[in-house]
Coordinates of C-alpha atoms in Angstrom, one line a residue:
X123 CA -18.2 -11.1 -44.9
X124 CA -18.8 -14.9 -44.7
X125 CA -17.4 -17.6 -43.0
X126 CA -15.7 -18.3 -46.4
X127 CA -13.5 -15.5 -47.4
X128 CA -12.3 -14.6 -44.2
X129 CA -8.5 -14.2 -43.6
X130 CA -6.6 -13.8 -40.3
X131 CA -5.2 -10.6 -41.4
X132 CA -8.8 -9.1 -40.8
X133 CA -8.3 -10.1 -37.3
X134 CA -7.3 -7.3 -35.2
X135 CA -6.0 -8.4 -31.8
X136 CA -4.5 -5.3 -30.6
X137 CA -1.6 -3.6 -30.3
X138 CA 1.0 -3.9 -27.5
X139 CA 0.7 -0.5 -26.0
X140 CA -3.3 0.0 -24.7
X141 CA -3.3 3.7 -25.0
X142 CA -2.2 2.8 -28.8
X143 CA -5.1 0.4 -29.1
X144 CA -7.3 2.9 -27.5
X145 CA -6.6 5.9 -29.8
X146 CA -7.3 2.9 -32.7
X147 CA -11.0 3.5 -31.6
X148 CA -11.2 7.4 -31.5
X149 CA -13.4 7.8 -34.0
X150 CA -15.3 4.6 -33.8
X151 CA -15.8 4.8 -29.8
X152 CA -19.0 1.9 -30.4
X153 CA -16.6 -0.8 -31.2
X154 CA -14.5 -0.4 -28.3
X155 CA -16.8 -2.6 -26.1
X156 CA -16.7 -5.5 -28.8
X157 CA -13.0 -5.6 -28.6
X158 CA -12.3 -5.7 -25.0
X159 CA -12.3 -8.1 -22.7
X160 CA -13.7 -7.9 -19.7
X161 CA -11.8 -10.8 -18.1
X162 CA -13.3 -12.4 -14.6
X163 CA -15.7 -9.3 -14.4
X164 CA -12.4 -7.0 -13.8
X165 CA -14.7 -3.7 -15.0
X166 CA -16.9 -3.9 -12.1
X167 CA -14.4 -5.2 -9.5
X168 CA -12.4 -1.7 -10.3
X169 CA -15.4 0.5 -10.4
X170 CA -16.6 -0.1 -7.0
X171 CA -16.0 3.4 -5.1
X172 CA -13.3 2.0 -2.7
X173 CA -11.6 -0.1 -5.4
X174 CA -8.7 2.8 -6.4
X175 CA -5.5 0.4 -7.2
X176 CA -5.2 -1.4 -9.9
X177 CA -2.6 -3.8 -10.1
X178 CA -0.7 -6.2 -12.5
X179 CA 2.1 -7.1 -14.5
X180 CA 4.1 -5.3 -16.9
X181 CA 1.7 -6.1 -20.1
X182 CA -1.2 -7.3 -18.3
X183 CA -3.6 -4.9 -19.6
X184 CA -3.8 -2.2 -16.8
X185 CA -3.8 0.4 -19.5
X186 CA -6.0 -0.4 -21.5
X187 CA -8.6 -1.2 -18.8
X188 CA -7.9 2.2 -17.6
X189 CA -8.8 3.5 -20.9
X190 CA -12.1 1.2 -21.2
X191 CA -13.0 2.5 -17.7
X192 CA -12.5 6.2 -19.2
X193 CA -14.7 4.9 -22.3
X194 CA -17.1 3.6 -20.1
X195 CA -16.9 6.7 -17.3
X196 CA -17.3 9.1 -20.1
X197 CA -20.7 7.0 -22.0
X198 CA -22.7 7.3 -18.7
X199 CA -25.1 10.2 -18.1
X200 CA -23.8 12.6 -15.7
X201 CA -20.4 11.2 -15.5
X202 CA -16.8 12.6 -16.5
X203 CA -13.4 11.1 -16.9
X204 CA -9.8 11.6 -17.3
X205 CA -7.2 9.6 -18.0
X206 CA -4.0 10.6 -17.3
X207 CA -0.1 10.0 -18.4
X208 CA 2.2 10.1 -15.8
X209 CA 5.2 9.9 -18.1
X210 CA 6.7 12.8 -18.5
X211 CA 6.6 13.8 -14.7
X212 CA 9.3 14.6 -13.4
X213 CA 9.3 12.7 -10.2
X214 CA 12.7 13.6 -8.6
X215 CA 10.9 17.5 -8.7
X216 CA 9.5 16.3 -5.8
X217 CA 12.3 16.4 -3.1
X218 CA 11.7 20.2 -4.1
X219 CA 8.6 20.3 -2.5
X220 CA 8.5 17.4 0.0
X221 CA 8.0 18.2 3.6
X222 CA 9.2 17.7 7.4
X223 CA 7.0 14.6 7.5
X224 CA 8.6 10.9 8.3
X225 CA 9.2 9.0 5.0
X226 CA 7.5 7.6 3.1
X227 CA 4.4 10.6 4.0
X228 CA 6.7 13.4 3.0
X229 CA 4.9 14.0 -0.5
X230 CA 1.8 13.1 0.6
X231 CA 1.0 17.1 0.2
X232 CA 2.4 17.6 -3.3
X233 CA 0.1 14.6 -4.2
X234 CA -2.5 16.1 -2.6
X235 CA -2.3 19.2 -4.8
X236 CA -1.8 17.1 -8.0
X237 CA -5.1 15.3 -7.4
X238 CA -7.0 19.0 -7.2
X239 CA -5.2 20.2 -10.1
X240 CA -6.1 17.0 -12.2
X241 CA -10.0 16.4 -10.1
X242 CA -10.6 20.0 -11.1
X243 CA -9.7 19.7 -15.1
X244 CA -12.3 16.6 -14.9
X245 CA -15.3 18.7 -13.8
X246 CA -14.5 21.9 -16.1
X247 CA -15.9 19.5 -18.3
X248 CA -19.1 20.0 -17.2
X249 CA -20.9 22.9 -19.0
X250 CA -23.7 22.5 -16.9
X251 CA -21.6 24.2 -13.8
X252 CA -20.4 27.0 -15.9
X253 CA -22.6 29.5 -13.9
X254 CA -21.1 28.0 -10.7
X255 CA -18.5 30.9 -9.5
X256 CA -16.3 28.4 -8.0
X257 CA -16.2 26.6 -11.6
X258 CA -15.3 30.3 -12.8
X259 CA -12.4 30.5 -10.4
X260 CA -11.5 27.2 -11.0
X261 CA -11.0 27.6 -14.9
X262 CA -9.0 30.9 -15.4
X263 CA -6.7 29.4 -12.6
X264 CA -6.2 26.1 -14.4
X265 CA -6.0 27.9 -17.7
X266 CA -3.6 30.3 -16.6
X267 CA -1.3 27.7 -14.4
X268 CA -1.9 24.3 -15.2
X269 CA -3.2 23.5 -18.9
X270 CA -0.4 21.1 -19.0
X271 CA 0.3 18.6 -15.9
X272 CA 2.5 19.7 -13.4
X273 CA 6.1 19.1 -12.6
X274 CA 6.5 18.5 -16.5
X275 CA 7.2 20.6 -19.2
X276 CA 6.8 23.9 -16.6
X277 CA 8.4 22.0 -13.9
X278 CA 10.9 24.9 -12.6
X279 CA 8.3 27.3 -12.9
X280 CA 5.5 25.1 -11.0
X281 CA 8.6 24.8 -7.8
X282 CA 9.5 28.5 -8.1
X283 CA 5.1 29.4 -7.7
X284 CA 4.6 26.8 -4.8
X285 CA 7.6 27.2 -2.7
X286 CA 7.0 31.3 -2.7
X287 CA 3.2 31.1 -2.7
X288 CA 3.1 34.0 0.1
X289 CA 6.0 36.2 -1.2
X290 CA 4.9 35.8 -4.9
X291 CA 1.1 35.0 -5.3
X292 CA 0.1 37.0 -7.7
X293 CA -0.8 33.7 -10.0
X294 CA -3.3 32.8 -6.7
X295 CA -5.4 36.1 -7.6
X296 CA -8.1 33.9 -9.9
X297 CA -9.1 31.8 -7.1
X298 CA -7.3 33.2 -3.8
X299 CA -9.4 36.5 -1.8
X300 CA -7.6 39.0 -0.3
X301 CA -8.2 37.4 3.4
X302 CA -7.4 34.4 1.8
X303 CA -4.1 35.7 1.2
X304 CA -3.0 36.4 4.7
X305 CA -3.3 33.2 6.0
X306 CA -1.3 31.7 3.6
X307 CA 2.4 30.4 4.7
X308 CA 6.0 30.3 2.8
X309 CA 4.5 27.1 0.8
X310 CA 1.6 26.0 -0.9
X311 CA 0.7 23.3 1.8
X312 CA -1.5 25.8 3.4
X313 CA -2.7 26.9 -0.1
X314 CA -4.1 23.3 -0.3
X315 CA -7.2 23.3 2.3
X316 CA -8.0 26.9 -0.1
X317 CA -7.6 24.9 -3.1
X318 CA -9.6 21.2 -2.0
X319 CA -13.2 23.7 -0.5
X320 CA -13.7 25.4 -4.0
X321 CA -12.7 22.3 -6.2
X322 CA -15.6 20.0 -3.3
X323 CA -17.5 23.1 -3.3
X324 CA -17.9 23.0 -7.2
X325 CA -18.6 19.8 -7.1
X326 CA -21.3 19.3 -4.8
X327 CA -22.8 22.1 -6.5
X328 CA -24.7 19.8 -9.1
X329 CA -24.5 16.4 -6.5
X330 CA -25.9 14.4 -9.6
X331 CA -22.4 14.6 -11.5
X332 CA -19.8 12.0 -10.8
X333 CA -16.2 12.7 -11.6
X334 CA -13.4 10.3 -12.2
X335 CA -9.3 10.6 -12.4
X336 CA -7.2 7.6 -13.6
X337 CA -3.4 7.9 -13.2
X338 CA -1.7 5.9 -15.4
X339 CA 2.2 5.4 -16.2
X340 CA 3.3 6.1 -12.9
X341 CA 5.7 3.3 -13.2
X342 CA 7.8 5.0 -16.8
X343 CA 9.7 6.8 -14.5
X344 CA 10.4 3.5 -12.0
X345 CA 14.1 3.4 -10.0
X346 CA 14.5 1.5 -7.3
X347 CA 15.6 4.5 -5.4
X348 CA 14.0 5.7 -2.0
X349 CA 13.0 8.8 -3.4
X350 CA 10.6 7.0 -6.5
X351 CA 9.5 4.2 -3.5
X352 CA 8.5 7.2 -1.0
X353 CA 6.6 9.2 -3.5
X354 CA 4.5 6.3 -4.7
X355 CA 3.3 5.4 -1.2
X356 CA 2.5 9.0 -0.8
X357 CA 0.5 9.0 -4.1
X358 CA -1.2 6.0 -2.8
X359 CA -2.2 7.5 1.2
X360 CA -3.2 10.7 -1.1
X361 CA -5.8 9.0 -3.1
X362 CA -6.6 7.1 -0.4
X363 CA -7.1 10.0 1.8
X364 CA -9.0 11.9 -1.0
X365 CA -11.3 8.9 -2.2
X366 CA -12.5 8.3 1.5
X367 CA -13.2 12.1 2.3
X368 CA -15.5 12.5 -0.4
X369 CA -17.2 9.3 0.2
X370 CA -17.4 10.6 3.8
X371 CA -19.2 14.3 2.4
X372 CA -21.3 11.9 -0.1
X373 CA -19.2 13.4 -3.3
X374 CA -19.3 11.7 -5.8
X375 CA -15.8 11.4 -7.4
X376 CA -13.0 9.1 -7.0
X377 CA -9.2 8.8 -7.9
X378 CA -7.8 5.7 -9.4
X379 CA -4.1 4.4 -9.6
X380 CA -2.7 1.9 -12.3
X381 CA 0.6 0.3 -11.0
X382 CA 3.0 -2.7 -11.7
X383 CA 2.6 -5.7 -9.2
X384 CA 6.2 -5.8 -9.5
X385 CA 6.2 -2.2 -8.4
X386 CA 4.3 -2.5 -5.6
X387 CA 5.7 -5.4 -4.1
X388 CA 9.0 -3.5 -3.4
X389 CA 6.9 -0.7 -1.3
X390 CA 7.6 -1.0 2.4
X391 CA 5.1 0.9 4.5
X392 CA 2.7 -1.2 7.2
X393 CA -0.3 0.4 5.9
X394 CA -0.1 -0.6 2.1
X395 CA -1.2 -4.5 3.5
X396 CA -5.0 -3.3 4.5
X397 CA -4.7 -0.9 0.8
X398 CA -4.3 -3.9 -1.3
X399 CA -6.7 -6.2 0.4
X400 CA -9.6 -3.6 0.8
X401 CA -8.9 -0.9 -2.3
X402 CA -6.8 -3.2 -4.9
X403 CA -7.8 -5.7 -7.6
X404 CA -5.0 -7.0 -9.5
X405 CA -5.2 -8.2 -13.4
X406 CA -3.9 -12.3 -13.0
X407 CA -4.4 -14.3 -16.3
X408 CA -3.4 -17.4 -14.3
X409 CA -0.7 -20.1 -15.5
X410 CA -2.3 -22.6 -17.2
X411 CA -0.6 -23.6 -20.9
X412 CA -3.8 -24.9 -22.2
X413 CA -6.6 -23.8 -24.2
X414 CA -9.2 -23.4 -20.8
X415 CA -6.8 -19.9 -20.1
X416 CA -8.2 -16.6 -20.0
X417 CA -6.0 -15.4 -22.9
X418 CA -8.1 -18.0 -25.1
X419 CA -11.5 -15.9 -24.5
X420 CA -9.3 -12.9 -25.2
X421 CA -8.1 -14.2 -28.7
X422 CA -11.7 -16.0 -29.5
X423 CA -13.3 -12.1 -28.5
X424 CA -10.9 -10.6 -30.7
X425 CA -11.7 -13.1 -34.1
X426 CA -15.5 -12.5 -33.5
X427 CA -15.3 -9.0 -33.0
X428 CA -13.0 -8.7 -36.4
X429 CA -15.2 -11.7 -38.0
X430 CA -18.6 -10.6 -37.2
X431 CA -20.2 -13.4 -39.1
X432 CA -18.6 -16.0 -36.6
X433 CA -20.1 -14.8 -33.7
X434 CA -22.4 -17.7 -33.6
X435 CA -19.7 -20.0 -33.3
X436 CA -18.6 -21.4 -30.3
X437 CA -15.1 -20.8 -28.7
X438 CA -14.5 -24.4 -29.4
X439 CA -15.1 -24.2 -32.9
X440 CA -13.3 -20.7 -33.3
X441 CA -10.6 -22.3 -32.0
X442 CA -10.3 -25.5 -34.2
X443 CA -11.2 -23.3 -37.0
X444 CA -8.0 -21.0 -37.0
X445 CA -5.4 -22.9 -34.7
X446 CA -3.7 -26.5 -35.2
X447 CA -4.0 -29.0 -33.0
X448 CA 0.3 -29.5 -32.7
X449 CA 3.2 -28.0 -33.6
X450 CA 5.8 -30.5 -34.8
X451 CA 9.6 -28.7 -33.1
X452 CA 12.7 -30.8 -32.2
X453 CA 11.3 -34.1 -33.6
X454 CA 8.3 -33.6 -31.2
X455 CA 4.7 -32.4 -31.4
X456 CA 3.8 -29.8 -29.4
X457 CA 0.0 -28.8 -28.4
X458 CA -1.0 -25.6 -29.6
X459 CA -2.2 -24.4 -26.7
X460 CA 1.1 -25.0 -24.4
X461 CA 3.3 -24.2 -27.6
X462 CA 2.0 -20.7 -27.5
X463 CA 1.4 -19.8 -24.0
X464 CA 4.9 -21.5 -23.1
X465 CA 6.7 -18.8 -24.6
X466 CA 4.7 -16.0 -23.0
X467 CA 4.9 -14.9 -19.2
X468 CA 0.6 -15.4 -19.0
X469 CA 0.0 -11.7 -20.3
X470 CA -2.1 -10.3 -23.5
X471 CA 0.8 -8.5 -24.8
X472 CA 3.2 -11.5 -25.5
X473 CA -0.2 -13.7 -26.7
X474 CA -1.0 -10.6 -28.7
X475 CA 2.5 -9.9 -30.3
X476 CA 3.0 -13.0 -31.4
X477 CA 0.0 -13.8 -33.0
X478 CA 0.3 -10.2 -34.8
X479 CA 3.8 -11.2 -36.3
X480 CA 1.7 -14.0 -38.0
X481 CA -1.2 -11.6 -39.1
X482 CA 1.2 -9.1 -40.6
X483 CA 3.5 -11.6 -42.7
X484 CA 0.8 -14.2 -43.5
X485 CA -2.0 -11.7 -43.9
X486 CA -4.0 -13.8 -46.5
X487 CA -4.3 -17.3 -45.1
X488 CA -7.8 -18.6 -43.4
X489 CA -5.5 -19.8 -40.8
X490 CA -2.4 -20.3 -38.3
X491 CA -0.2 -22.8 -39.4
X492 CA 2.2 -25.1 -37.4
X493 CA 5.0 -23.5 -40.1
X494 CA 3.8 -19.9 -39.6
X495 CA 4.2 -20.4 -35.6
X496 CA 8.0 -21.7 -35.9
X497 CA 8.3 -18.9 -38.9
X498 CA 8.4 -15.6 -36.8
X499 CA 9.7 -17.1 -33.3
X500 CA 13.1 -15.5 -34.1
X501 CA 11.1 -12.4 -34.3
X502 CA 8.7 -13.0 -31.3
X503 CA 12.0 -14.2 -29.0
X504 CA 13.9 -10.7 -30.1
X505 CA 10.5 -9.1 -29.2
X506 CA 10.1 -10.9 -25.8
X507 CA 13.7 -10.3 -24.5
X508 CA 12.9 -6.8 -25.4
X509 CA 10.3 -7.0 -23.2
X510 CA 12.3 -8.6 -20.2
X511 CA 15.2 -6.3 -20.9
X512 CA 12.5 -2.8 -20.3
X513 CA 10.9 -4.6 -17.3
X514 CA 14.7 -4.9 -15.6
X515 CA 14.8 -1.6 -15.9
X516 CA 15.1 0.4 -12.6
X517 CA 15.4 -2.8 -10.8
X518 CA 18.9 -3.2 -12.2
X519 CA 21.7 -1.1 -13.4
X520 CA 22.4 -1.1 -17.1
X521 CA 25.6 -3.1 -16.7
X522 CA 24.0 -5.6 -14.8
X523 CA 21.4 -6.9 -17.8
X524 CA 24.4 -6.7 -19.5
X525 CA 26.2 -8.9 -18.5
X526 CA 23.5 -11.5 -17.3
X527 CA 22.5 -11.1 -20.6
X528 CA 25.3 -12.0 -22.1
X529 CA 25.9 -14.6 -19.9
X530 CA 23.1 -16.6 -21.8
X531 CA 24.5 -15.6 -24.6
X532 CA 27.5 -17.1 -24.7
X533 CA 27.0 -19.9 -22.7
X534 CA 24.6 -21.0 -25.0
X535 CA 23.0 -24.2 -23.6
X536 CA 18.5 -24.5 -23.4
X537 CA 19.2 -26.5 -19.8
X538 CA 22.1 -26.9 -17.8
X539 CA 23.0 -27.4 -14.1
X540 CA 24.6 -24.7 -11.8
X541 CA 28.0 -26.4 -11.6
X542 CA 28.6 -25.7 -15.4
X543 CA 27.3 -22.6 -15.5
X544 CA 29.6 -21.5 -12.5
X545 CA 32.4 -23.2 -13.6
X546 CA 31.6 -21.4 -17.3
X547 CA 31.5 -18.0 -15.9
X548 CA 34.4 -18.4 -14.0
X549 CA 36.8 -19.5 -17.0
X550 CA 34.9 -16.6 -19.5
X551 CA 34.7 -13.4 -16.7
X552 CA 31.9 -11.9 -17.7
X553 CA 30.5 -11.3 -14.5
X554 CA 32.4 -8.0 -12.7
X555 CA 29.3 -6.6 -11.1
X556 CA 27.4 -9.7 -9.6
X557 CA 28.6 -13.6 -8.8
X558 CA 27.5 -16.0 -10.9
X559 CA 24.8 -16.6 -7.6
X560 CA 23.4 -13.0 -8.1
X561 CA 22.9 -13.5 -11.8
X562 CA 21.5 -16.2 -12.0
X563 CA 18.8 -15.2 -9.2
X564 CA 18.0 -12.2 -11.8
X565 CA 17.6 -14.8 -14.7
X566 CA 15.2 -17.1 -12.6
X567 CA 13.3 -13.5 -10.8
X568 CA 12.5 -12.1 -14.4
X569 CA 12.1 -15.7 -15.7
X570 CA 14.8 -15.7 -18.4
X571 CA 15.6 -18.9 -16.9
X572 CA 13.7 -21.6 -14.8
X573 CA 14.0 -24.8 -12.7
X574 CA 13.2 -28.4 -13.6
X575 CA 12.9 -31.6 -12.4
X576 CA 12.4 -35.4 -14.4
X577 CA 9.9 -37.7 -12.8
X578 CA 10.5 -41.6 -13.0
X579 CA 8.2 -41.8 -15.6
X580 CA 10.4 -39.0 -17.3
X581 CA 7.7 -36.1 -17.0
X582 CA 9.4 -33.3 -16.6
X583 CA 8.1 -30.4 -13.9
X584 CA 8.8 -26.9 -14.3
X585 CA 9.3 -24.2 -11.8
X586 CA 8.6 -20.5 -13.0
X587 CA 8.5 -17.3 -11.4
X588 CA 6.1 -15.7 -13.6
X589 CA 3.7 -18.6 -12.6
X590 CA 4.5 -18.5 -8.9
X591 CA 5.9 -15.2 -7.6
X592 CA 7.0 -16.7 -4.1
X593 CA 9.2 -19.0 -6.1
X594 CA 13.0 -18.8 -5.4
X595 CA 15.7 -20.1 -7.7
X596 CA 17.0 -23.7 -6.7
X597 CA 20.5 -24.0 -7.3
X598 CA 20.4 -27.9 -6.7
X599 CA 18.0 -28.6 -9.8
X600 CA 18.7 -28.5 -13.0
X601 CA 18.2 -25.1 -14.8
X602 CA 16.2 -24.4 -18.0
X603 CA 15.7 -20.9 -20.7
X604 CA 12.4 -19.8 -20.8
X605 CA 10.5 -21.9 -24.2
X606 CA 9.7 -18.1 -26.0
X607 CA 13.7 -17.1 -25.7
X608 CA 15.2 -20.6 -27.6
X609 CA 15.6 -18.7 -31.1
X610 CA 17.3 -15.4 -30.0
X611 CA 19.6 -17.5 -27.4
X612 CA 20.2 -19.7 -30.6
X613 CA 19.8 -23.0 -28.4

């Protein structure tokens, strides 16, 4: 292909969901590498062997780094990897098995059990143990008990097994001896030091093997309930607890976590301060609207690895090659750069969406246009509430996006001080769960709405919480919708 006949429908930038644009490389595992971006050296930064917690925004690319690090994990000799899909667990299965412990620690064991089950299906990968006897234990208990991940499909047979493993432990024989047997209690928390020697044991029998468990999609299940709260800072002391004891035995294998920022900043537990500033990196894409952004590099990697025969162009000239310098909207031009990332929240999924819509209707132009941007931003802004609406979720009761949501609705005014929109909400009564106070906090923490100021020399400065997350709503400035919600709003 030559820099002649290119056309932005060969560009492919992605797909919303990372395991989606993962499983687009199956069968062409090589190209992988070209298409992802390793953004301020984030790959190493999450492989060091007490980095375990990755964190980040909804849509900030914590999947699909998960499933490069799996990519990668699995390319290097003598190393295995899993990644696995937490969303079909069945998280309030574990006040089944929780124990006397203080809260948040009391599912710290059940964790701790997971992580075996999962740790062990990663080095059954390894042929080379197969005349290992604890491998041989290992498998025909997995195959028997656990092919599928626990607390999912099976979920009220996996209770019934581990809260009767003494009275009813037939399904132990594979792996349990006789002696074994005796010293077991009621539950499977005593079946757990059994479990952890033959899984470290079959590990350590070929010390040149590493092996590697990322949990992913722990947050599909999110409520803002104790129970879901508790259970996540006991996943987090489990992998903790497990990543530091085989470091300690010189194991080489390690546990790692993908979870929303916004998740983990509702977690209350004194410990979970020293986790994220020693064993966290989080995924930040900063908040600058201009072309110098991260997303930038992402979308220029993405046109050279479609476009191999512009590789030897420079990110400038990529850029002034496909994208105009303004967009002309309301009687004003706008620069490209700040048009585009003003109506995202700083994340690859809203840069990527956005620019798809384009690909897909306008497949056959060399180029983005200033009319193809203002074409699908009905589109994008019904994609991008979408995307607001899902991340509410758990924080907030379905009644409550409701009615905030329709709030905006029918008010239906782009900026507006609090004094009309109280006096508004008042006449209409659409409120009946929050005060006008309340929802208007939700619009400006899941930045549906923002504050503004005008300078003397009319510059106007905005204030957003998905650019500065210590932010709080000012009720004595004037109020703003987010840019990338005008068209579904209809402001």
């Amino acid at each position: 292909m030559t820099t002649n006949n290119y056309k932005i429908g060969d560009i492919y930038f992605g797909t919303a969901d990372g395991e989606d644009e993962a499983l687009n490389f199956i069968d062409k595992q090589d190209e992988f590498k070209n298409f992802f971006y390793d953004y301020d050296n984030i790959v190493e930064r999450a492989s060091k062997p007490l980095t375990y917690l990755i964190l980040g925004k909804k849509g900030a690319g914590k999947t699909i780094l998960g499933e490069y690090l799996n990519y990668k994990l699995n390319q290097t000799q003598n190393s295995f990897c899993n990644i696995v899909s937490f969303n079909e667990f069945r998280i309030h299965s574990l006040r089944e098995l929780s124990t006397e412990d203080t809260a948040p620690n009391e599912y710290i064991p059940i964790w701790t059990y997971v992580i075996l089950i999962e740790i062990a299906k990663v080095l059954l990968q390894n042929e080379e143990l197969r005349s290992d006897e604890n491998y041989k234990k290992l498998k025909k208990f997995i195959d028997k008990n656990y092919i599928k991940l626990i607390l999912t499909q099976n979920a009220e047979t996996d209770i019934a097994k581990l809260k009767s493993v003494r009275e009813n432990s037939d399904w132990l024989n594979d792996i349990v001896t006789e002696e074994n047997k005796d010293q077991l209690q009621d539950n499977y928390i005593s079946f757990i030091p059994v479990l952890e020697k033959i899984v470290l044991d079959a590990i350590s029998a070929k010390p040149d093997f590493s092996y590697n468990l990322i949990l992913d999609k722990i947050d599909d299940r999110f409520t803002n309930s104790d129970l879901y709260k508790n259970s996540v800072i006991s996943l987090i002391k489990a992998v903790d607890n497990f990543n530091k004891n085989v470091l300690r035995k010189r194991i080489k294998a390690k546990v790692t976590v993908l979870l929303r920022s916004d998740i983990f900043s509702l977690l209350n537990d004194t410990d979970l301060n020293k986790r994220e500033s020693s064993n966290a990196v989080r995924i930040d894409w900063g908040d600058a609207a201009k072309y110098s952004s991260p997303l930038f590099d992402l979308i220029v990697q993405k046109i050279t690895a479609s476009i191999p025969s512009l590789k030897n162009k420079s990110r400038e000239e990529i850029i002034k090659l496909f994208f105009p310098k303004t967009i002309r909207q309301s009687d004003r031009n706008i620069f490209t750069d700040k048009f585009l990332l003003g109506r995202t929240l700083f994340r690859p999924r809203d840069v990527i969406s956005y620019l798809t819509l384009i690909t897909t209707k306008f497949p056959n132009s060399s180029k983005f246009t200033p009319e193809m941007f203002l074409d699908v931003q009905l589109r994008y802004s019904e994609y991008f509430l979408k995307e607001i609406e899902n991340e509410m979720n758990g924080h907030l009761s379905d009644q409550q996006i409701k009615e905030v949501i329709e709030l905006m609705i029918k008010f239906g005014k782009f900026d507006f001080k609090f004094e009309e929109i109280k006096k508004f909400s008042a006449t209409n009564k659409i409120l009946s769960t929050l005060t006008i106070e309340e929802a208007l906090k939700i619009l400006f923490d899941f930045s549906i709405i923002g504050n503004y100021v005008r300078s003397s020399n009319n510059q106007i400065r905005h204030t957003w919480k998905h650019r500065h997350d210590r932010v709080e709503i000012d009720f004595n400035k004037r109020m703003c919708l987010h840019y990338g919600l005008w068209r579904y709003f209809n402001v």
